[in-house]
PDB file of C-alpha atoms and ligand atoms in Angstrom:
ATOM      1  CA  MET N   2       4.477  66.669 -20.666  1.00 71.00           C
ATOM      2  CA  SER N   3       6.564  66.908 -17.659  1.00 81.00           C
ATOM      3  CA  ALA N   4      10.093  65.781 -18.012  1.00 85.00           C
ATOM      4  CA  LYS N   5       9.414  63.889 -14.894  1.00 85.00           C
ATOM      5  CA  HIS N   6       6.286  62.021 -16.833  1.00 86.00           C
ATOM      6  CA  ARG N   7       8.597  61.524 -19.994  1.00 88.00           C
ATOM      7  CA  GLU N   8      10.910  59.772 -17.590  1.00 90.00           C
ATOM      8  CA  PHE N   9       8.938  57.536 -15.853  1.00 92.00           C
ATOM      9  CA  GLU N  10       6.711  56.578 -18.713  1.00 90.00           C
ATOM     10  CA  SER N  11      10.692  55.614 -20.343  1.00 91.00           C
ATOM     11  CA  GLU N  12      11.594  54.183 -17.728  1.00 93.00           C
ATOM     12  CA  ALA N  13       9.399  53.198 -15.147  1.00 94.00           C
ATOM     13  CA  LEU N  14       6.068  52.139 -16.761  1.00 94.00           C
ATOM     14  CA  VAL N  15       7.880  50.107 -19.915  1.00 94.00           C
ATOM     15  CA  HIS N  16       8.126  47.593 -17.024  1.00 96.00           C
ATOM     16  CA  MET N  17       4.362  47.441 -16.246  1.00 96.00           C
ATOM     17  CA  ASP N  18       3.602  43.730 -18.086  1.00 96.00           C
ATOM     18  CA  VAL N  19       6.580  42.288 -16.332  1.00 96.00           C
ATOM     19  CA  LEU N  20       4.715  43.638 -12.887  1.00 97.00           C
ATOM     20  CA  TYR N  21       1.549  42.566 -13.851  1.00 97.00           C
ATOM     21  CA  GLY N  22       2.510  39.521 -14.025  1.00 96.00           C
ATOM     22  CA  LEU N  23       4.472  38.647 -11.076  1.00 97.00           C
ATOM     23  CA  ALA N  24       1.481  40.259  -9.423  1.00 98.00           C
ATOM     24  CA  LEU N  25      -0.968  37.563 -10.398  1.00 97.00           C
ATOM     25  CA  ARG N  26       1.901  34.960  -9.275  1.00 97.00           C
ATOM     26  CA  PHE N  27       2.190  36.186  -6.312  1.00 97.00           C
ATOM     27  CA  THR N  28      -2.329  37.174  -5.669  1.00 97.00           C
ATOM     28  CA  GLY N  29      -2.974  33.489  -6.910  1.00 96.00           C
ATOM     29  CA  GLY N  30      -4.491  34.668 -10.174  1.00 95.00           C
ATOM     30  CA  ASP N  31      -6.690  37.755  -8.392  1.00 96.00           C
ATOM     31  CA  ASP N  32      -6.946  40.274 -11.706  1.00 95.00           C
ATOM     32  CA  ALA N  33      -8.610  42.691  -9.337  1.00 96.00           C
ATOM     33  CA  ALA N  34      -5.909  42.374  -6.323  1.00 97.00           C
ATOM     34  CA  ALA N  35      -2.888  42.664  -9.202  1.00 97.00           C
ATOM     35  CA  GLN N  36      -4.261  45.285 -10.578  1.00 97.00           C
ATOM     36  CA  ASP N  37      -4.184  47.388  -7.602  1.00 97.00           C
ATOM     37  CA  LEU N  38      -0.670  46.055  -6.585  1.00 98.00           C
ATOM     38  CA  VAL N  39       0.952  47.257  -9.981  1.00 98.00           C
ATOM     39  CA  GLN N  40      -1.006  50.572  -9.385  1.00 97.00           C
ATOM     40  CA  ASP N  41       0.188  51.045  -5.887  1.00 97.00           C
ATOM     41  CA  THR N  42       3.722  49.838  -6.960  1.00 97.00           C
ATOM     42  CA  LEU N  43       3.393  52.567  -9.502  1.00 96.00           C
ATOM     43  CA  LEU N  44       2.253  55.121  -7.427  1.00 95.00           C
ATOM     44  CA  LYS N  45       5.004  54.628  -4.582  1.00 96.00           C
ATOM     45  CA  ALA N  46       7.579  54.674  -7.608  1.00 96.00           C
ATOM     46  CA  TYR N  47       6.420  57.765  -9.153  1.00 94.00           C
ATOM     47  CA  ARG N  48       5.845  59.406  -5.703  1.00 92.00           C
ATOM     48  CA  ALA N  49       9.530  58.958  -4.835  1.00 93.00           C
ATOM     49  CA  TRP N  50      10.622  59.187  -8.134  1.00 91.00           C
ATOM     50  CA  ASP N  51      13.676  61.945  -7.411  1.00 88.00           C
ATOM     51  CA  LYS N  52      15.274  59.120  -5.305  1.00 88.00           C
ATOM     52  CA  PHE N  53      15.787  56.640  -7.660  1.00 88.00           C
ATOM     53  CA  GLU N  54      18.683  57.257  -9.356  1.00 84.00           C
ATOM     54  CA  SER N  55      18.178  57.181 -13.038  1.00 79.00           C
ATOM     55  CA  GLY N  56      20.208  54.388 -14.522  1.00 77.00           C
ATOM     56  CA  THR N  57      20.347  51.787 -12.525  1.00 86.00           C
ATOM     57  CA  ASN N  58      18.147  49.278 -12.905  1.00 92.00           C
ATOM     58  CA  CYS N  59      14.522  50.275 -12.764  1.00 95.00           C
ATOM     59  CA  ARG N  60      12.644  46.683 -13.122  1.00 95.00           C
ATOM     60  CA  ALA N  61      14.744  45.461  -9.946  1.00 95.00           C
ATOM     61  CA  TRP N  62      13.868  48.484  -7.639  1.00 96.00           C
ATOM     62  CA  LEU N  63       9.953  48.501  -8.969  1.00 97.00           C
ATOM     63  CA  THR N  64       9.999  45.071  -8.691  1.00 97.00           C
ATOM     64  CA  THR N  65      10.994  44.693  -4.879  1.00 96.00           C
ATOM     65  CA  ILE N  66       8.362  47.938  -4.279  1.00 97.00           C
ATOM     66  CA  LEU N  67       5.861  45.000  -5.111  1.00 98.00           C
ATOM     67  CA  ARG N  68       6.746  43.105  -3.557  1.00 98.00           C
ATOM     68  CA  ASN N  69       7.081  44.633  -0.576  1.00 97.00           C
ATOM     69  CA  THR N  70       3.391  46.324  -1.164  1.00 97.00           C
ATOM     70  CA  PHE N  71       2.536  43.027  -1.275  1.00 97.00           C
ATOM     71  CA  ILE N  72       3.498  41.412   1.777  1.00 97.00           C
ATOM     72  CA  ASN N  73       2.765  43.921   3.835  1.00 95.00           C
ATOM     73  CA  ASP N  74      -0.124  43.581   2.581  1.00 93.00           C
ATOM     74  CA  LEU N  75      -0.224  39.715   3.291  1.00 93.00           C
ATOM     75  CA  ARG N  76       0.633  40.498   7.233  1.00 89.00           C
ATOM     76  CA  ARG N  77      -2.475  42.991   7.669  1.00 88.00           C
ATOM     77  CA  ARG N  78      -4.592  40.427   6.423  1.00 85.00           C
ATOM     78  CA  GLN N  79      -2.997  37.169   7.849  1.00 77.00           C
ATOM     79  CA  ALA N  80      -2.869  38.542  11.367  1.00 72.00           C
ATOM     80  CA  ARG N  81      -4.634  35.422  12.059  1.00 64.00           C
ATOM     81  CA  PRO N  82      -3.195  32.616   9.661  1.00 59.00           C
ATOM     82  CA  ALA N  83      -5.468  30.052   8.746  1.00 61.00           C
ATOM     83  CA  PRO N  84      -4.225  26.602   9.034  1.00 61.00           C
ATOM     84  CA  VAL N  85      -2.838  25.267   6.231  1.00 61.00           C
ATOM     85  CA  GLU N  86      -3.656  22.127   5.424  1.00 62.00           C
ATOM     86  CA  TYR N  87      -0.661  19.473   4.305  1.00 61.00           C
ATOM     87  CA  ASP N  88      -1.119  16.487   2.043  1.00 61.00           C
ATOM     88  CA  GLU N  89       1.962  13.935   2.344  1.00 58.00           C
ATOM     89  CA  VAL N  90       0.725  11.719  -0.860  1.00 55.00           C
ATOM     90  CA  ALA N  91       1.312  15.319  -2.768  1.00 62.00           C
ATOM     91  CA  GLU N  92       4.608  15.758  -1.451  1.00 72.00           C
ATOM     92  CA  ARG N  93       7.349  12.990  -3.080  1.00 80.00           C
ATOM     93  CA  SER N  94       9.057  14.357  -6.576  1.00 85.00           C
ATOM     94  CA  VAL N  95       7.751  12.846 -10.304  1.00 85.00           C
ATOM     95  CA  TYR N  96      10.953  11.353 -10.961  1.00 84.00           C
ATOM     96  CA  PRO N  97      10.439   7.760  -9.954  1.00 82.00           C
ATOM     97  CA  GLN N  98       7.426   7.981 -12.175  1.00 78.00           C
ATOM     98  CA  LEU N  99       9.442   9.709 -15.252  1.00 76.00           C
ATOM     99  CA  HIS N 100      13.057   8.803 -14.716  1.00 70.00           C
ATOM    100  CA  GLU N 101      12.632   5.660 -17.536  1.00 69.00           C
ATOM    101  CA  GLU N 102      11.704   7.534 -19.812  1.00 65.00           C
ATOM    102  CA  ASP N 103      13.139  11.210 -19.469  1.00 63.00           C
ATOM    103  CA  ALA N 104      15.990  11.291 -16.895  1.00 56.00           C
ATOM    104  CA  GLU N 105      16.741  14.826 -18.008  1.00 63.00           C
ATOM    105  CA  GLY N 106      13.638  16.730 -16.980  1.00 62.00           C
ATOM    106  CA  GLY N 107      12.636  17.555 -20.539  1.00 68.00           C
ATOM    107  CA  PHE N 108       8.984  16.525 -19.909  1.00 68.00           C
ATOM    108  CA  PHE N 109       8.412  20.221 -18.132  1.00 74.00           C
ATOM    109  CA  ASP N 110       9.477  21.381 -21.974  1.00 72.00           C
ATOM    110  CA  ARG N 111       6.943  19.466 -23.168  1.00 68.00           C
ATOM    111  CA  ILE N 112       4.059  21.559 -20.750  1.00 71.00           C
ATOM    112  CA  VAL N 113       2.551  24.403 -22.338  1.00 72.00           C
ATOM    113  CA  ASP N 114       3.063  27.836 -20.423  1.00 75.00           C
ATOM    114  CA  GLN N 115      -0.030  28.599 -19.551  1.00 83.00           C
ATOM    115  CA  GLU N 116      -0.610  25.461 -17.383  1.00 87.00           C
ATOM    116  CA  VAL N 117       2.568  26.093 -15.553  1.00 89.00           C
ATOM    117  CA  ILE N 118       1.693  30.194 -14.907  1.00 92.00           C
ATOM    118  CA  ARG N 119      -2.637  28.884 -13.598  1.00 92.00           C
ATOM    119  CA  ALA N 120      -0.765  25.993 -11.537  1.00 94.00           C
ATOM    120  CA  ILE N 121       1.542  28.729  -9.932  1.00 95.00           C
ATOM    121  CA  GLU N 122      -1.630  30.390  -9.098  1.00 95.00           C
ATOM    122  CA  GLU N 123      -3.634  27.543  -7.696  1.00 94.00           C
ATOM    123  CA  LEU N 124      -1.034  26.846  -5.058  1.00 95.00           C
ATOM    124  CA  PRO N 125      -2.027  27.665  -1.314  1.00 94.00           C
ATOM    125  CA  GLU N 126      -0.664  31.125  -0.539  1.00 95.00           C
ATOM    126  CA  ASP N 127       1.200  29.562   2.117  1.00 94.00           C
ATOM    127  CA  PHE N 128       2.872  27.440  -0.485  1.00 95.00           C
ATOM    128  CA  ARG N 129       2.687  30.291  -2.991  1.00 97.00           C
ATOM    129  CA  VAL N 130       4.153  33.262  -1.786  1.00 97.00           C
ATOM    130  CA  PRO N 131       7.837  31.422  -0.500  1.00 98.00           C
ATOM    131  CA  LEU N 132       7.696  29.974  -4.293  1.00 98.00           C
ATOM    132  CA  VAL N 133       7.264  32.883  -6.146  1.00 98.00           C
ATOM    133  CA  LEU N 134       9.757  35.043  -3.651  1.00 98.00           C
ATOM    134  CA  ALA N 135      12.148  31.865  -4.056  1.00 98.00           C
ATOM    135  CA  ASP N 136      11.565  30.486  -7.356  1.00 97.00           C
ATOM    136  CA  LEU N 137      10.622  33.153  -9.270  1.00 96.00           C
ATOM    137  CA  GLU N 138      12.253  36.142  -7.217  1.00 96.00           C
ATOM    138  CA  GLY N 139      15.415  34.631  -6.889  1.00 96.00           C
ATOM    139  CA  ILE N 140      15.350  35.315  -2.654  1.00 97.00           C
ATOM    140  CA  GLY N 141      17.355  33.716  -0.380  1.00 98.00           C
ATOM    141  CA  TYR N 142      15.761  31.308   2.915  1.00 98.00           C
ATOM    142  CA  GLN N 143      17.421  33.807   4.797  1.00 98.00           C
ATOM    143  CA  GLU N 144      15.297  37.142   2.993  1.00 97.00           C
ATOM    144  CA  ILE N 145      12.308  35.095   3.069  1.00 98.00           C
ATOM    145  CA  SER N 146      12.123  33.881   6.211  1.00 97.00           C
ATOM    146  CA  GLU N 147      12.977  38.473   7.550  1.00 97.00           C
ATOM    147  CA  LEU N 148       9.619  39.116   5.099  1.00 96.00           C
ATOM    148  CA  LEU N 149       7.600  36.613   6.041  1.00 95.00           C
ATOM    149  CA  GLU N 150       8.193  36.478   9.605  1.00 94.00           C
ATOM    150  CA  ILE N 151       8.299  32.467   9.585  1.00 95.00           C
ATOM    151  CA  PRO N 152      11.130  30.253  10.647  1.00 97.00           C
ATOM    152  CA  VAL N 153      14.125  29.791   7.984  1.00 97.00           C
ATOM    153  CA  GLY N 154      12.989  25.450   9.093  1.00 96.00           C
ATOM    154  CA  THR N 155       9.436  26.601   7.639  1.00 96.00           C
ATOM    155  CA  VAL N 156      11.181  28.750   4.781  1.00 97.00           C
ATOM    156  CA  LYS N 157      12.393  25.725   3.640  1.00 96.00           C
ATOM    157  CA  SER N 158       9.602  23.574   4.516  1.00 95.00           C
ATOM    158  CA  ARG N 159       6.390  25.309   2.494  1.00 96.00           C
ATOM    159  CA  LEU N 160       9.200  25.511  -0.395  1.00 97.00           C
ATOM    160  CA  PHE N 161       9.655  22.117  -0.450  1.00 95.00           C
ATOM    161  CA  ARG N 162       5.865  21.317  -0.460  1.00 95.00           C
ATOM    162  CA  ALA N 163       5.134  23.992  -2.972  1.00 96.00           C
ATOM    163  CA  ARG N 164       7.878  22.890  -5.096  1.00 96.00           C
ATOM    164  CA  ARG N 165       5.981  18.979  -4.663  1.00 95.00           C
ATOM    165  CA  ARG N 166       2.521  19.986  -5.808  1.00 94.00           C
ATOM    166  CA  LEU N 167       3.375  22.155  -8.581  1.00 94.00           C
ATOM    167  CA  GLN N 168       5.389  18.743  -9.513  1.00 93.00           C
ATOM    168  CA  GLN N 169       2.667  16.871  -8.773  1.00 92.00           C
ATOM    169  CA  ARG N 170       0.347  18.685 -10.872  1.00 91.00           C
ATOM    170  CA  LEU N 171       2.034  19.444 -13.614  1.00 90.00           C
ATOM    171  CA  TYR N 172       2.812  15.139 -14.115  1.00 89.00           C
ATOM    172  CA  ARG N 173      -1.148  14.944 -13.907  1.00 88.00           C
ATOM    173  CA  TYR N 174      -1.715  17.292 -16.474  1.00 88.00           C
ATOM    174  CA  ALA N 175       1.365  15.832 -18.976  1.00 84.00           C
ATOM    175  CA  VAL N 176      -0.479  12.643 -18.264  1.00 85.00           C
ATOM    176  CA  GLU N 177      -3.744  13.559 -19.403  1.00 86.00           C
ATOM    177  CA  MET N 178      -2.755  15.372 -22.172  1.00 82.00           C
ATOM    178  CA  GLY N 179      -0.908  12.079 -23.470  1.00 81.00           C
ATOM    179  CA  TYR N 180       2.554  13.990 -23.288  1.00 79.00           C
ATOM    180  CA  ILE N 181       3.464  11.311 -20.865  1.00 76.00           C
ATOM    181  CA  ARG N 182       2.637   7.258 -21.059  1.00 70.00           C
TER     182      ARG N 182
ATOM    183  CA  MET F  11      22.686   0.655   2.124  1.00 39.00           C
ATOM    184  CA  THR F  12      21.619   1.481  -1.620  1.00 42.00           C
ATOM    185  CA  ASN F  13      19.521   0.316  -3.210  1.00 43.00           C
ATOM    186  CA  ASP F  14      19.126   0.198  -7.233  1.00 45.00           C
ATOM    187  CA  GLU F  15      15.901  -0.792  -7.711  1.00 45.00           C
ATOM    188  CA  GLN F  16      14.370   2.673  -5.879  1.00 53.00           C
ATOM    189  CA  PRO F  17      15.334   5.914  -7.955  1.00 59.00           C
ATOM    190  CA  PRO F  18      15.735   8.581  -5.281  1.00 68.00           C
ATOM    191  CA  GLY F  19      13.065  11.737  -4.219  1.00 61.00           C
ATOM    192  CA  ASP F  20      11.122   9.751  -2.256  1.00 54.00           C
ATOM    193  CA  ALA F  21      11.832  11.802   0.282  1.00 48.00           C
ATOM    194  CA  VAL F  22       8.663  13.612   1.905  1.00 42.00           C
ATOM    195  CA  SER F  23      10.566  15.702   4.281  1.00 42.00           C
ATOM    196  CA  PRO F  24      13.203  18.140   3.740  1.00 44.00           C
ATOM    197  CA  GLU F  25      15.322  17.534   7.464  1.00 43.00           C
ATOM    198  CA  GLY F  26      17.041  15.239   8.550  1.00 45.00           C
ATOM    199  CA  GLY F  27      20.871  14.724   7.802  1.00 46.00           C
ATOM    200  CA  GLY F  28      23.358  12.252   8.770  1.00 45.00           C
ATOM    201  CA  THR F  29      27.202  11.897  10.259  1.00 49.00           C
ATOM    202  CA  SER F  30      28.934   9.089   8.920  1.00 56.00           C
ATOM    203  CA  ASP F  31      31.668  10.609   6.076  1.00 72.00           C
ATOM    204  CA  GLU F  32      29.293   9.226   2.987  1.00 87.00           C
ATOM    205  CA  LEU F  33      26.085  10.470   2.779  1.00 93.00           C
ATOM    206  CA  SER F  34      23.805   7.882   1.524  1.00 95.00           C
ATOM    207  CA  CYS F  35      21.167   8.211  -1.465  1.00 96.00           C
ATOM    208  CA  GLU F  36      18.272   9.274   0.709  1.00 95.00           C
ATOM    209  CA  GLU F  37      20.608  11.866   2.634  1.00 95.00           C
ATOM    210  CA  ALA F  38      21.484  13.339  -0.777  1.00 96.00           C
ATOM    211  CA  ALA F  39      18.272  12.737  -1.994  1.00 95.00           C
ATOM    212  CA  ARG F  40      16.720  15.265   1.799  1.00 94.00           C
ATOM    213  CA  ASN F  41      18.966  18.016   0.699  1.00 96.00           C
ATOM    214  CA  VAL F  42      17.755  18.576  -2.894  1.00 97.00           C
ATOM    215  CA  PHE F  43      16.536  21.514  -2.987  1.00 97.00           C
ATOM    216  CA  GLU F  44      19.085  23.136  -0.619  1.00 97.00           C
ATOM    217  CA  TYR F  45      21.163  22.218  -2.304  1.00 98.00           C
ATOM    218  CA  LEU F  46      20.460  23.091  -5.634  1.00 98.00           C
ATOM    219  CA  ASP F  47      19.609  26.269  -3.969  1.00 98.00           C
ATOM    220  CA  GLY F  48      23.066  27.200  -2.946  1.00 97.00           C
ATOM    221  CA  GLU F  49      21.584  26.780   0.623  1.00 97.00           C
ATOM    222  CA  LEU F  50      23.554  24.413   2.518  1.00 97.00           C
ATOM    223  CA  PRO F  51      26.593  25.132   4.632  1.00 97.00           C
ATOM    224  CA  PRO F  52      29.254  24.966   2.289  1.00 97.00           C
ATOM    225  CA  ASP F  53      30.806  21.407   3.962  1.00 96.00           C
ATOM    226  CA  ARG F  54      27.733  19.442   3.739  1.00 96.00           C
ATOM    227  CA  SER F  55      27.302  20.771   0.518  1.00 97.00           C
ATOM    228  CA  GLU F  56      30.639  19.797  -0.539  1.00 97.00           C
ATOM    229  CA  LYS F  57      29.463  15.814   0.753  1.00 96.00           C
ATOM    230  CA  VAL F  58      26.155  16.042  -1.591  1.00 97.00           C
ATOM    231  CA  HIS F  59      28.280  17.375  -4.734  1.00 97.00           C
ATOM    232  CA  ARG F  60      30.438  14.332  -3.901  1.00 96.00           C
ATOM    233  CA  HIS F  61      28.220  11.756  -3.552  1.00 97.00           C
ATOM    234  CA  VAL F  62      26.110  13.375  -6.627  1.00 97.00           C
ATOM    235  CA  GLU F  63      28.829  13.382  -9.366  1.00 96.00           C
ATOM    236  CA  MET F  64      29.414   9.618  -8.349  1.00 95.00           C
ATOM    237  CA  CYS F  65      26.358   7.807  -7.984  1.00 96.00           C
ATOM    238  CA  ARG F  66      24.231   6.141 -10.652  1.00 94.00           C
ATOM    239  CA  ARG F  67      21.238   7.540  -9.860  1.00 94.00           C
ATOM    240  CA  CYS F  68      21.594  10.599  -7.721  1.00 96.00           C
ATOM    241  CA  TYR F  69      23.337  12.467 -10.421  1.00 95.00           C
ATOM    242  CA  PRO F  70      20.835  12.173 -13.377  1.00 94.00           C
ATOM    243  CA  TYR F  71      17.956  12.680 -10.565  1.00 95.00           C
ATOM    244  CA  PHE F  72      19.322  15.856  -9.779  1.00 96.00           C
ATOM    245  CA  ASN F  73      19.805  17.297 -12.805  1.00 94.00           C
ATOM    246  CA  PHE F  74      16.561  16.420 -13.430  1.00 94.00           C
ATOM    247  CA  GLU F  75      15.069  18.503 -10.154  1.00 95.00           C
ATOM    248  CA  ARG F  76      17.275  21.574 -11.142  1.00 95.00           C
ATOM    249  CA  ALA F  77      15.572  21.382 -14.591  1.00 93.00           C
ATOM    250  CA  PHE F  78      12.414  21.456 -12.906  1.00 94.00           C
ATOM    251  CA  LEU F  79      13.588  24.825 -10.801  1.00 96.00           C
ATOM    252  CA  ASP F  80      15.110  26.536 -13.737  1.00 94.00           C
ATOM    253  CA  TYR F  81      11.782  25.500 -15.727  1.00 92.00           C
ATOM    254  CA  VAL F  82       9.519  26.874 -13.062  1.00 94.00           C
ATOM    255  CA  HIS F  83      12.010  30.070 -12.902  1.00 93.00           C
ATOM    256  CA  ASP F  84      11.006  31.038 -16.775  1.00 91.00           C
ATOM    257  CA  ARG F  85       8.074  30.552 -16.844  1.00 91.00           C
ATOM    258  CA  GLY F  86       7.003  31.327 -14.200  1.00 92.00           C
ATOM    259  CA  MET F  87       8.053  35.202 -14.488  1.00 89.00           C
ATOM    260  CA  ARG F  88       6.210  35.516 -17.862  1.00 89.00           C
ATOM    261  CA  PRO F  89       4.923  39.115 -18.293  1.00 93.00           C
ATOM    262  CA  ALA F  90       0.824  39.448 -18.641  1.00 92.00           C
ATOM    263  CA  ARG F  91      -0.931  42.297 -20.593  1.00 92.00           C
ATOM    264  CA  SER F  92      -4.142  43.925 -19.304  1.00 93.00           C
ATOM    265  CA  ALA F  93      -5.356  46.806 -21.595  1.00 94.00           C
ATOM    266  CA  GLU F  94      -7.533  47.819 -18.889  1.00 95.00           C
ATOM    267  CA  LEU F  95      -4.350  48.387 -16.148  1.00 96.00           C
ATOM    268  CA  GLU F  96      -2.767  50.429 -18.685  1.00 95.00           C
ATOM    269  CA  GLU F  97      -5.630  52.272 -18.843  1.00 95.00           C
ATOM    270  CA  ARG F  98      -5.888  52.948 -15.420  1.00 95.00           C
ATOM    271  CA  LEU F  99      -2.336  53.311 -15.065  1.00 94.00           C
ATOM    272  CA  ASN F 100      -2.187  56.317 -17.737  1.00 92.00           C
ATOM    273  CA  ARG F 101      -5.300  58.277 -16.625  1.00 92.00           C
ATOM    274  CA  LEU F 102      -3.722  58.270 -13.005  1.00 90.00           C
ATOM    275  CA  LEU F 103       0.064  59.129 -14.785  1.00 88.00           C
ATOM    276  CA  LYS F 104      -1.891  62.419 -16.131  1.00 88.00           C
ATOM    277  CA  ASP F 105      -4.382  63.259 -13.057  1.00 89.00           C
ATOM    278  CA  LEU F 106      -1.113  63.176 -11.127  1.00 85.00           C
ATOM    279  CA  GLU F 107       0.442  65.601 -13.345  1.00 83.00           C
ATOM    280  CA  ASP F 108      -2.550  67.698 -13.443  1.00 85.00           C
ATOM    281  CA  ARG F 109      -2.452  68.519 -10.098  1.00 83.00           C
ATOM    282  CA  GLU F 110       1.660  68.901 -10.358  1.00 78.00           C
ATOM    283  CA  ARG F 111       0.800  71.702 -12.692  1.00 71.00           C
TER     284      ARG F 111
HETATM  285 ZN1   ZN D 218      22.791   8.407  -4.995  1.00 81.69          ZN
END
């Protein structure tokens, strides 16, 4: 085994599970697309390996490659975007329903992880991508606006709607499961 | 201006803003995400902060939304495992190495 190969394995390949998780969130749970995305990412990283400075944050470097790869592909696909449907009812905070029994948000901790993952992955793409960028990756509005080539105001409103939809869905789930009255 | 019967969080639009020196609960609630994301201009952020710290309706509401965002971040980043992907990548790397030899 070559030194490069060994190094790549111990520094890059160890992040495969993180990359695959993120790829699933980006692609809305599309397993084949997520696997392709991770493969493309690691292939690019392998080819550019001599540009990567050993000892710096490899995971951050890889997630940036993954993000850019996904977004380039998204732009190509969305050359003619489908209109987004807006659902005002789903865009309220669940706080008014919950504040008497759970003011501090501990309610969310009672929901199993898998349901949150599913809820994120099932958001419409226009809402899901800004949410993954902002809430999972911690990227600011301005950078998201540049990445997705949409105005900052649109980033804000899509993020707002994405979060509200997510909350509403988790709330309905919690009620169905009897976690809350 | 405030209404104790109605908890904040009902704003359906992220837009808005006031010009008076004191924010109403509705105005503060409209800025909740921008505030929590650290995306408000400093003076506006300070105004929201001052309101929320002193308001018994908004304080728990803002904590609630913050808990929600933390929760989405923590759970959303969860890694995933695929034996199929692992195998695919190992094969790919082996091919690349063979070609480079
Ligand atoms: Zn208030």
